[in-house]
Short mmCIF file of C-alpha atoms in Angstrom, two decimals:
data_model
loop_
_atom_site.label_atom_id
_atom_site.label_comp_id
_atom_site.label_asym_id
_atom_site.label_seq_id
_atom_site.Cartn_x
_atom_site.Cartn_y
_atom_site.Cartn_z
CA UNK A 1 140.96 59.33 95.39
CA UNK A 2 138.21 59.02 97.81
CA UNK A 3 139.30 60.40 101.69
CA UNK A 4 139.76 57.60 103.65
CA UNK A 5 140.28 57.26 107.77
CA UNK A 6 140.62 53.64 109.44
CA UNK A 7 139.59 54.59 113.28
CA UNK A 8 139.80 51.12 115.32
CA UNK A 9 139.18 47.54 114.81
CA UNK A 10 137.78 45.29 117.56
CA UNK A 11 137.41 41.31 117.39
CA UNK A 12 133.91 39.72 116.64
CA UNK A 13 131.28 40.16 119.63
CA UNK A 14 128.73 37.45 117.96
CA UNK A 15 130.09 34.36 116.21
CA UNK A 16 127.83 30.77 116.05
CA UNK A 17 129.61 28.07 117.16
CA UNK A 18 130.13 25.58 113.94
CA UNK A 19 128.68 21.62 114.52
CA UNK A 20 131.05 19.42 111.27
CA UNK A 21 128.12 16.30 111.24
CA UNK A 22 130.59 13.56 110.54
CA UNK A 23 130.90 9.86 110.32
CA UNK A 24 130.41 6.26 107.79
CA UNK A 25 128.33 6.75 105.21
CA UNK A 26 124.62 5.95 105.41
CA UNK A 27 124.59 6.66 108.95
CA UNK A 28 121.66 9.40 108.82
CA UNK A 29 124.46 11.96 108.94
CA UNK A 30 121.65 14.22 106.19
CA UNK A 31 118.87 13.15 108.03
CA UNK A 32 120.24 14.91 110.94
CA UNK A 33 121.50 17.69 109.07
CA UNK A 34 117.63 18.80 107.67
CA UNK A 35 116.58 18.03 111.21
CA UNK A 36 119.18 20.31 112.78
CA UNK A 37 118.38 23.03 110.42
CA UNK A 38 114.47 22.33 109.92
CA UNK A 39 115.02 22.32 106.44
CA UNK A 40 115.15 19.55 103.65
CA UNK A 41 118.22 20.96 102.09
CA UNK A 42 120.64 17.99 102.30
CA UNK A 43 119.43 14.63 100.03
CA UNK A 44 118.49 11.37 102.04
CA UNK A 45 118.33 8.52 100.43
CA UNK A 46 119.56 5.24 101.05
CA UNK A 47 122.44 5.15 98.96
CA UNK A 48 126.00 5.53 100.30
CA UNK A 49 127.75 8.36 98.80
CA UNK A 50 125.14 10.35 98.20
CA UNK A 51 126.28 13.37 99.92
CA UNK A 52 129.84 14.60 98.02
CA UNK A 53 130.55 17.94 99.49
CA UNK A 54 130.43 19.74 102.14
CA UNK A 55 126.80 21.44 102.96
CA UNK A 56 126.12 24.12 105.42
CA UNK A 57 122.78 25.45 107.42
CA UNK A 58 121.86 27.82 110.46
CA UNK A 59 120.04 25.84 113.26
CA UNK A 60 118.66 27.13 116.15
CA UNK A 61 117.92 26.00 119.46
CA UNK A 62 115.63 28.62 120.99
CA UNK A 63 117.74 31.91 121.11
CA UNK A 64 120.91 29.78 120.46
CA UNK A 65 121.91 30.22 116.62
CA UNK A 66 124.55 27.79 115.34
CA UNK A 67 126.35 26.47 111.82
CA UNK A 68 126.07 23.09 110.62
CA UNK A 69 128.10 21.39 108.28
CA UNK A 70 127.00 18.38 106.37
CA UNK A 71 129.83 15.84 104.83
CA UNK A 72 130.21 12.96 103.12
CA UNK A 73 131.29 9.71 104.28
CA UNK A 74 134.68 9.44 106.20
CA UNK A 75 135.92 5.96 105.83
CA UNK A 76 139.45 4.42 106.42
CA UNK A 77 140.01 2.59 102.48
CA UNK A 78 138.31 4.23 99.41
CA UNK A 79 139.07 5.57 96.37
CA UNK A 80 137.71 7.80 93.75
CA UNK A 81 134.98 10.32 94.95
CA UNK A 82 135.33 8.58 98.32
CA UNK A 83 138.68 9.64 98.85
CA UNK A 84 137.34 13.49 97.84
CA UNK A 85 134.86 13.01 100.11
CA UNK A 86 137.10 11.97 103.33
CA UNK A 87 139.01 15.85 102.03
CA UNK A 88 135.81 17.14 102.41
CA UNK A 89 135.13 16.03 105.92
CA UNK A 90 138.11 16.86 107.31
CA UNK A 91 138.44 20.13 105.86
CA UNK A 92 134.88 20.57 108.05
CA UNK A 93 136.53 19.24 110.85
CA UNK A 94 139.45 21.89 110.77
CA UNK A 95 136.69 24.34 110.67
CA UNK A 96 134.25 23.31 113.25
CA UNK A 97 133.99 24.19 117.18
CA UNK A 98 132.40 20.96 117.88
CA UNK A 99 132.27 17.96 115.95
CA UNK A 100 129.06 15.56 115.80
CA UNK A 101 129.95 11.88 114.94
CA UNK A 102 126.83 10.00 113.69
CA UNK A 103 126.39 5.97 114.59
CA UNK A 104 124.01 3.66 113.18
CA UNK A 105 122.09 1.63 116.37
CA UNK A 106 120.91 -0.69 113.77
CA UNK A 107 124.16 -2.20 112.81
CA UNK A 108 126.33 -1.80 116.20
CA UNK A 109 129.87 -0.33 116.77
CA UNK A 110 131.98 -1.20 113.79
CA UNK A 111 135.50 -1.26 112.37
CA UNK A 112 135.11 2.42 110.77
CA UNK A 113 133.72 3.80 113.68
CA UNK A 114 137.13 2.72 115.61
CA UNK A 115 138.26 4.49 112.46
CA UNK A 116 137.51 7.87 112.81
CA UNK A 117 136.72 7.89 116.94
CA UNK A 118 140.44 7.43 116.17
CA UNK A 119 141.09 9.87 113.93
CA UNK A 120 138.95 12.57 115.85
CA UNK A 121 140.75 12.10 118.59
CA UNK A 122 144.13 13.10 116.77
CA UNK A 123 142.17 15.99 115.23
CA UNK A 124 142.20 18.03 118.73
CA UNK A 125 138.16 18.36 118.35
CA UNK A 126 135.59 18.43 120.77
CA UNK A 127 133.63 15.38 120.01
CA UNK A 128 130.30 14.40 120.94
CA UNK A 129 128.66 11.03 119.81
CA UNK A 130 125.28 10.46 118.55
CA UNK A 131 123.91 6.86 118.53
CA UNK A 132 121.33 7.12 115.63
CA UNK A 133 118.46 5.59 114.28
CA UNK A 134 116.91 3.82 118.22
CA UNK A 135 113.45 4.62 117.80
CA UNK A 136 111.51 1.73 119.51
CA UNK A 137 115.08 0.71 121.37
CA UNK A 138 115.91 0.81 124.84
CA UNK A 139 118.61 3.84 125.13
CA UNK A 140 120.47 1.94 127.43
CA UNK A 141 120.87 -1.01 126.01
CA UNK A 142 122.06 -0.03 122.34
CA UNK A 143 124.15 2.59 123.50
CA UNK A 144 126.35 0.40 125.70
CA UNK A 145 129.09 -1.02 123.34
CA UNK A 146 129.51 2.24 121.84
CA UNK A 147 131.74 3.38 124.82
CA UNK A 148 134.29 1.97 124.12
CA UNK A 149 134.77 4.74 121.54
CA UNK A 150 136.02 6.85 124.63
CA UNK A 151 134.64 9.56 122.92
CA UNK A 152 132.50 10.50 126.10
CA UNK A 153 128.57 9.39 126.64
CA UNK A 154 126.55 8.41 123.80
CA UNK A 155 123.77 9.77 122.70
CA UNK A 156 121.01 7.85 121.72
CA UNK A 157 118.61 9.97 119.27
CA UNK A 158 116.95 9.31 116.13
CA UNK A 159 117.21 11.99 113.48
CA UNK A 160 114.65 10.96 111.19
CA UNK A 161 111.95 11.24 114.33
CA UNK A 162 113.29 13.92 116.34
CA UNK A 163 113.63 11.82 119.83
CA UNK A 164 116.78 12.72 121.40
CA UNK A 165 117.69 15.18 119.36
CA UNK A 166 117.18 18.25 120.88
CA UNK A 167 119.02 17.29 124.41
CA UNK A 168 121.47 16.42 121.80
CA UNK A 169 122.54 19.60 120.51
CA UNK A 170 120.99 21.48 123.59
CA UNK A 171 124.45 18.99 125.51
CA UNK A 172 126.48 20.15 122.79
CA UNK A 173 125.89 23.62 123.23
CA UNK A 174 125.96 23.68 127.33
CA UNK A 175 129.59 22.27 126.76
CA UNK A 176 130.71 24.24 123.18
CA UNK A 177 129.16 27.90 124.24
CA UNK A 178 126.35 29.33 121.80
CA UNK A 179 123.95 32.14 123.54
CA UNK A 180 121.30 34.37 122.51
CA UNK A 181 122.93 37.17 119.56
CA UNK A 182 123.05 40.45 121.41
CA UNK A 183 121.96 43.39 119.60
CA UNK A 184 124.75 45.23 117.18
CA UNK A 185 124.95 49.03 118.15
CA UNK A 186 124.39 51.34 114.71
CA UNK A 187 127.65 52.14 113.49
CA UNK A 188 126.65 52.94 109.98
CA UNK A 189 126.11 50.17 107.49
CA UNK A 190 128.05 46.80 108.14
CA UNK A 191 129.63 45.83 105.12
CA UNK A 192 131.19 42.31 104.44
CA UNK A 193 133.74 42.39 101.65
CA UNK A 194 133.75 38.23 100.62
CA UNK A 195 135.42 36.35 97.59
CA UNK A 196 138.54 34.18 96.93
CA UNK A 197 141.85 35.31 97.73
CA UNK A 198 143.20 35.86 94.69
CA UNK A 199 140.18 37.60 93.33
CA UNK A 200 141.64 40.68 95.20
CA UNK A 201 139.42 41.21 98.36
CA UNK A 202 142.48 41.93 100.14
CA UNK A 203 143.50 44.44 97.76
CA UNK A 204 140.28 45.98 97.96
CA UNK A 205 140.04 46.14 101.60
CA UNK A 206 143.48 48.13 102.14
CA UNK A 207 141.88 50.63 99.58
CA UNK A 208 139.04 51.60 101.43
CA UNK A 209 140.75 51.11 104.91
CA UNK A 210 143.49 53.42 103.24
CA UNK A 211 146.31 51.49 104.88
CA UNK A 212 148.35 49.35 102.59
CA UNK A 213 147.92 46.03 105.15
CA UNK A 214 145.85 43.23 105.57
CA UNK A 215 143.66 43.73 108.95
CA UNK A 216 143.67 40.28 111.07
CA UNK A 217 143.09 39.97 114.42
CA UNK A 218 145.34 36.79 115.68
CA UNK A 219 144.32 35.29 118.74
CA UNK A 220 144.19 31.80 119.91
CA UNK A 221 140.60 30.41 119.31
CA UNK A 222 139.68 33.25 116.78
CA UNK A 223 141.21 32.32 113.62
CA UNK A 224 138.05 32.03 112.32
CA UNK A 225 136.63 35.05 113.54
CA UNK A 226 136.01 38.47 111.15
CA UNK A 227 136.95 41.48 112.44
CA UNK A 228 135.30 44.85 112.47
CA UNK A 229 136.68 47.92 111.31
CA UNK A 230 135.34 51.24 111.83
CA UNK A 231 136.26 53.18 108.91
CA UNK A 232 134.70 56.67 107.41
CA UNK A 233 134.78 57.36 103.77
CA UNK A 234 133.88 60.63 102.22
CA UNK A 235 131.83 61.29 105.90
CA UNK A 236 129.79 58.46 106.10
CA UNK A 237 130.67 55.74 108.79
CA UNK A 238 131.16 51.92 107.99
CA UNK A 239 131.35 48.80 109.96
CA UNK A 240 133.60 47.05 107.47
CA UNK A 241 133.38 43.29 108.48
CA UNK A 242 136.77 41.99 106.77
CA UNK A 243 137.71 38.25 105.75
CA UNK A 244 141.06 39.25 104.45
CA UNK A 245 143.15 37.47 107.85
CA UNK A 246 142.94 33.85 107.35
CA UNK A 247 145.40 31.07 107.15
CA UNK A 248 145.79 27.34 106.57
CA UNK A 249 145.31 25.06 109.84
CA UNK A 250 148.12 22.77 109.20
CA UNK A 251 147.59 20.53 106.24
CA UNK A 252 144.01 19.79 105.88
CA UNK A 253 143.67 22.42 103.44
CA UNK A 254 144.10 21.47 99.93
CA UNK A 255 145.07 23.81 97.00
CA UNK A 256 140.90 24.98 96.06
CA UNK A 257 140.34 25.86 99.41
CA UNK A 258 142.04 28.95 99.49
CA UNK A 259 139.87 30.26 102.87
CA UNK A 260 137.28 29.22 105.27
CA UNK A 261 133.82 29.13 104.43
CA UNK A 262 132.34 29.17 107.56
CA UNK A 263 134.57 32.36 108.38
CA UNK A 264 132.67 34.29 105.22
CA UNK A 265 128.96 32.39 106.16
CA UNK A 266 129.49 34.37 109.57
CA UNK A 267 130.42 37.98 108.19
CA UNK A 268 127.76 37.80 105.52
CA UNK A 269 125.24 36.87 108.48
CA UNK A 270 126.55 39.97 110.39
CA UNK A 271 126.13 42.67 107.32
CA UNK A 272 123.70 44.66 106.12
CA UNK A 273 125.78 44.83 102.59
CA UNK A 274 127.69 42.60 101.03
CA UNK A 275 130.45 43.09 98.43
CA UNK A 276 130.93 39.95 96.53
CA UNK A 277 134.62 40.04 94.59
CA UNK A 278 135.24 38.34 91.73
CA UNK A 279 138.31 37.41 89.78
CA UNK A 280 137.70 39.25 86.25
CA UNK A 281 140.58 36.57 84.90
CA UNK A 282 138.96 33.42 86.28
CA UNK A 283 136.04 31.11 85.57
CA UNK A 284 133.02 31.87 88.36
CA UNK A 285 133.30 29.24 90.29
CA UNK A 286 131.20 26.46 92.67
CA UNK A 287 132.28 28.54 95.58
CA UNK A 288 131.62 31.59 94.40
CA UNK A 289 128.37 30.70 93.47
CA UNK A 290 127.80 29.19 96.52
CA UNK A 291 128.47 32.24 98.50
CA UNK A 292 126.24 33.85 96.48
CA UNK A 293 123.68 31.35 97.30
CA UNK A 294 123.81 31.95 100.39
CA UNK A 295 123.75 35.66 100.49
CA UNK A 296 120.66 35.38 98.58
CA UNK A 297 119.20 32.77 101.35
CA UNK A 298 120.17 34.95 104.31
CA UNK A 299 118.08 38.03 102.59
CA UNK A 300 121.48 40.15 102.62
CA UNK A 301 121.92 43.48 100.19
CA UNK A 302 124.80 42.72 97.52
CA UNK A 303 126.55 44.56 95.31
CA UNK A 304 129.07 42.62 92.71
CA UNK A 305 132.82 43.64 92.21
CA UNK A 306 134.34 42.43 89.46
CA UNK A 307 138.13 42.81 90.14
CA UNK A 308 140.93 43.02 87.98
CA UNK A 309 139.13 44.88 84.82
CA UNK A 310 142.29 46.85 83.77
CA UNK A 311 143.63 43.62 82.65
CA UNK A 312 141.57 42.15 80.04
CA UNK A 313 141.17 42.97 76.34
CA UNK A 314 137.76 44.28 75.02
CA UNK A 315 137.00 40.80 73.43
CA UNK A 316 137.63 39.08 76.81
CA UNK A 317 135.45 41.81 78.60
CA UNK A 318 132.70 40.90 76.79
CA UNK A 319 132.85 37.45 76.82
CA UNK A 320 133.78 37.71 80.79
CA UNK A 321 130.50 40.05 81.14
CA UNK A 322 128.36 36.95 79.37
CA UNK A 323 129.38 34.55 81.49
CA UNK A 324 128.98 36.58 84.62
CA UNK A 325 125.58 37.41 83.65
CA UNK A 326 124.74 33.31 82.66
CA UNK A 327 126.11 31.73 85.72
CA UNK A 328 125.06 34.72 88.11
CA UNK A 329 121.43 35.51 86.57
CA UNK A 330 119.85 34.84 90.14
CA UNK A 331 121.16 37.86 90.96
CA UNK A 332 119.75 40.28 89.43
CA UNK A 333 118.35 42.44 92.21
CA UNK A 334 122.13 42.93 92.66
CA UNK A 335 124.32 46.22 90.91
CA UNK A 336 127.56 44.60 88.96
CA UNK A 337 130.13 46.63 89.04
CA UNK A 338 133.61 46.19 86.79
CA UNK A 339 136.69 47.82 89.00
CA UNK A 340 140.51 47.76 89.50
CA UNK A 341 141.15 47.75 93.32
CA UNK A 342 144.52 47.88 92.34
CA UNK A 343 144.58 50.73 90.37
CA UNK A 344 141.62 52.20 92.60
CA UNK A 345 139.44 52.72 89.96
CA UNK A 346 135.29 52.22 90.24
CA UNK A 347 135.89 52.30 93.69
CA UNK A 348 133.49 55.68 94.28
CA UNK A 349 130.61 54.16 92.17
CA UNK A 350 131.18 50.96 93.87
CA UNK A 351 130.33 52.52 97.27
CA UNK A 352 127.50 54.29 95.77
CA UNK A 353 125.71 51.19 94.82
CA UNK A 354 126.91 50.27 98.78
CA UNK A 355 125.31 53.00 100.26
CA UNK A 356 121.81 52.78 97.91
CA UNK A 357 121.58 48.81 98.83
CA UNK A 358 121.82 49.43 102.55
CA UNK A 359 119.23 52.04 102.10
CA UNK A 360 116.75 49.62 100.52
CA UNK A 361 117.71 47.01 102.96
CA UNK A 362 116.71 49.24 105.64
CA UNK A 363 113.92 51.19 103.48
CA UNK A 364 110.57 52.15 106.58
CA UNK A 365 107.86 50.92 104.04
CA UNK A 366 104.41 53.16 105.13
CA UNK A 367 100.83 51.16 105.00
CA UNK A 368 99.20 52.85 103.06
CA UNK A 369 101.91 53.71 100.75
CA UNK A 370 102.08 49.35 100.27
CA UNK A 371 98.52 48.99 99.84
CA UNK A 372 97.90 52.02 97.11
CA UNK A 373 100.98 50.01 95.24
CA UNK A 374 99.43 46.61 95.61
CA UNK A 375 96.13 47.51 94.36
CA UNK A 376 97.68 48.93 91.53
CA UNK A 377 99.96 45.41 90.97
CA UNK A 378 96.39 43.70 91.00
CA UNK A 379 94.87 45.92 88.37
CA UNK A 380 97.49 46.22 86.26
CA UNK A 381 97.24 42.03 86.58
CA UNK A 382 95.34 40.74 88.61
CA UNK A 383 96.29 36.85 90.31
CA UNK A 384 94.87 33.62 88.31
CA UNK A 385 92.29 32.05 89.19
CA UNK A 386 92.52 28.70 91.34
CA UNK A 387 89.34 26.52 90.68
CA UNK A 388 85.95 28.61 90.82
CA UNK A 389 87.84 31.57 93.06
CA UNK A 390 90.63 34.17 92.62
CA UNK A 391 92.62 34.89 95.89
CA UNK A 392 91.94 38.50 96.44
CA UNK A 393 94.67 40.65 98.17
CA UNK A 394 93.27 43.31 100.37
CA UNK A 395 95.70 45.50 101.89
CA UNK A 396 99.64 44.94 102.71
CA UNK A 397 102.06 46.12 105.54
CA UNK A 398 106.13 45.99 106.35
CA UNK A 399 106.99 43.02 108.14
CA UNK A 400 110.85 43.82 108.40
CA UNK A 401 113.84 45.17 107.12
CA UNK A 402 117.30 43.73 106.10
CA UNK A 403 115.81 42.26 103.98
CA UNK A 404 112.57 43.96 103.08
CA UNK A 405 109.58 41.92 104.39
CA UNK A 406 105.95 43.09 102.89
CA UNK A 407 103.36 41.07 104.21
CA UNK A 408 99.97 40.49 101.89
CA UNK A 409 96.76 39.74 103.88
CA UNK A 410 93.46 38.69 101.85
CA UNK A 411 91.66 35.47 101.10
CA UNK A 412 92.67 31.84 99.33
CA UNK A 413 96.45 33.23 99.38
CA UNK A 414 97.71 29.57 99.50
CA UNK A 415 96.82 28.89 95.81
CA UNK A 416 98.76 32.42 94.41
CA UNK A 417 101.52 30.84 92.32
CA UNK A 418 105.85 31.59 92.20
CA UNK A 419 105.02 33.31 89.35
CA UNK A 420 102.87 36.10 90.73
CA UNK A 421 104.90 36.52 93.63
CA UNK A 422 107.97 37.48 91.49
CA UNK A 423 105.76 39.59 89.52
CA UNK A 424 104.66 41.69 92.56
CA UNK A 425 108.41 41.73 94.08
CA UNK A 426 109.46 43.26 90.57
CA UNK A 427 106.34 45.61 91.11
CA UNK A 428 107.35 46.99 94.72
CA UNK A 429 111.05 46.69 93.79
CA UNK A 430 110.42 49.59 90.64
CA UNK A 431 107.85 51.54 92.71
CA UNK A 432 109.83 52.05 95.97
CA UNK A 433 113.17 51.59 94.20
CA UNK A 434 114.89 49.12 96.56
CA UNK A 435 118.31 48.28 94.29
CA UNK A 436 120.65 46.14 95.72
CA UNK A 437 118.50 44.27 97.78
CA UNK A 438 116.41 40.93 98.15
CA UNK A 439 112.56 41.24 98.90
CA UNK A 440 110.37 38.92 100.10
CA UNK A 441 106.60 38.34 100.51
CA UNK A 442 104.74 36.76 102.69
CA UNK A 443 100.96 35.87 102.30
CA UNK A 444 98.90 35.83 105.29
CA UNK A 445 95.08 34.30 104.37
CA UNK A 446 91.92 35.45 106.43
CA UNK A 447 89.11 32.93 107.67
CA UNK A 448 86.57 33.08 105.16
CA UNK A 449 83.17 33.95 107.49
CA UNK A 450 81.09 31.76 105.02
CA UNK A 451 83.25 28.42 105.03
CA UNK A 452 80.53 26.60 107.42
#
């Protein structure tokens, strides 16, 4: 058995408040979503419905990082996918700090927006109230009937051009909390242990705390806070950032959601490493791939536990190690790993593969040691051509770490395809050895002296 030693465990010092986007459908609820996060993640269309699940994004208002969630329409009558959509929103409501309930200028204060001013007001939920779509209307004017909500002031904005928006959330956020994300002091590397339940995280977690316990910290307005334990195992210190101490918030929960997202988005932002558990005996599912998703967007080191191995047959490990590798093939920068946290086995390799992806995450990539290895990518293969030229990559430096950044500089870099990219990242990846981590590249074009 590994030596173990839990020393102290201290609540959260950084978590981003959570904004649950809410209201009708076809409201611009999306629309505000991308514009919140500066991305085009969430699908706009004109089409009610179109947004099913739940969707979340990090926004940022200057220094101020926050969560956004995304839903579906909540209306008072449906059925069908609507009425698994209203779930959906109000599981996002349980979740959030502050929730954001879109209006449509266009089409006035209706019945459903009664509705669910209504309903919010029940939920216990800071509200604030966006009046969307007024570009070219007098703020005034078109927000006027929508006090009656009693929902406090209106604010008029329009998502899909950006006016109003940002004394939107920047109201939001003088009232909700939300400040600049002080730095983390180096306590070794800051591990986030994230899965289902019952794909036994918790069971994993007592094993390398060494206490037979779950570790929750229970304090009003943090049950959706992670923790931090400072453990030590076999010398070497660890932040472990656990998940394990959640529970329901009344009934909004329904049997598949079996813990908070947004509770797990906010440790994996926090860690350097991240130890995804699955459930050897179940189908991977949505959620777990969506976790992994998002590991993989937020540039975080990963290594795979797949739990409960002492159970299975050796016809059902196979089988269970093809589908793990089919619906999981994106990740394969990542070390797999097949343990019984029960019976504590594969637990030392495990934190092998922890302690070699935190390394890479963190790898101090030289100059010249980048450029020597990108020539030799380029001769080995050098990049198609685009038109009459070739792009031609000159020299390369470290841009960051956690993940790895390596930043290319050279001429007509815009027209080097996906392809080539992946091709060098598998190049540095091999010659610097970074396992267990994401890498990404960055192209950085020069003026060409001759363009005029």
């Amino acid at each position: 058995m590994l030596p173990r030693r839990s020393e102290s465990c201290f609540p959260n010092p950084v978590t981003k408040p959570t904004f649950a986007i809410v209201g009708r459908p076809n409201v611009g609820k999306s629309t505000l979503f991308n514009r919140l996060t500066r991305t085009r993640d969430a699908l706009v269309a004109a089409i009610p419905g179109l947004t099913r699940d739940r969707h979340y994004g990090v926004g940022r208002l200057g220094d101020r990082p926050y969560l956004v969630v995304d839903t579906g329409g909540l209306e008072p009558e449906g059925a069908g996918v609507f009425v698994e959509m209203a779930k959906q929103a109000r599981t996002a409501i349980a979740e959030a700090d502050a929730v954001l309930l879109v209006t449509d200028a266009r089409e006035g204060l209706v019945a459903a927006d009664r509705f669910i001013g209504e309903e919010l007001r029940h939920a216990g939920r800071r509200v604030f109230l966006a009046v969307n779509k007024t570009e070219g209307m007098d703020p005034d004017l078109v927000t006027a009937e929508f006090h009656e909500l009693g929902l406090g002031p209106p604010h008029a904005i329009s998502a899909e051009h950006g006016s109003g928006v940002r004394e939107f959330v920047d109201a939001v956020l003088a009232e909700v909390g939300g400040t600049a994300e002080p730095e983390i002091p180096d306590t070794g590397a800051r591990v986030a242990i994230v899965g289902r339940p019952n794909a036994g995280k918790s069971t994993l977690v007592n094993v390398l705390i060494g206490e037979n316990r779950m570790v929750t910290y229970d304090q009003p307005g943090t049950t959706r806070d992670a923790i931090d334990v400072e453990i030590s195992i076999r010398g070497r210190p660890y932040t472990l950032i656990d998940t394990a101490g959640l529970r329901r918030r009344g009934n909004v929960f329904e049997s598949v959601e079996k813990f908070s997202v947004i509770k797990t988005l906010q440790a994996i932002d926090r860690a350097n490493v991240v130890i995804l558990v699955l459930d050897a005996l179940a189908e991977i599912s949505e959620q777990d791939a969506h976790i992994a998703g998002f590991i993989l967007e937020r540039g975080r080191a990963l290594v795979v536990a797949v739990n409960k191995w002492d159970d299975p047959g050796s016809y059902e490990r196979e089988m269970i190690k093809r589908g793990v590798a089919r619906k999981l093939n994106f990740l394969s920068f990542a070390k797999f790993h097949y343990i019984s946290a029960r019976e504590g086995r594969g637990i030392g390799q495990l934190m092998d593969s922890v302690d070699r992806a935190y390394q890479a995450a963190m790898a101090k990539l030289s100059t010249p040691k980048l450029t020597r290895a990108l020539l030799a990518a380029v001769i080995k293969q050098a990049p198609p051509r685009s038109g009459f030229s070739r792009p031609k990559l000159r020299y390369a430096h470290q841009g960051g770490s956690n993940p790895p950044i390596v930043v290319i500089h050279g001429t007509a870099l815009k027209s080097v395809p996906d392809t080539y990219r992946r091709y060098l990242e598998g190049d540095f990846r091999k010659v610097f050895r970074l396992e267990g981590t994401p890498l990404r590249i960055e192209f950085r074009s020069g003026r060409n002296p001759y363009t005029d």
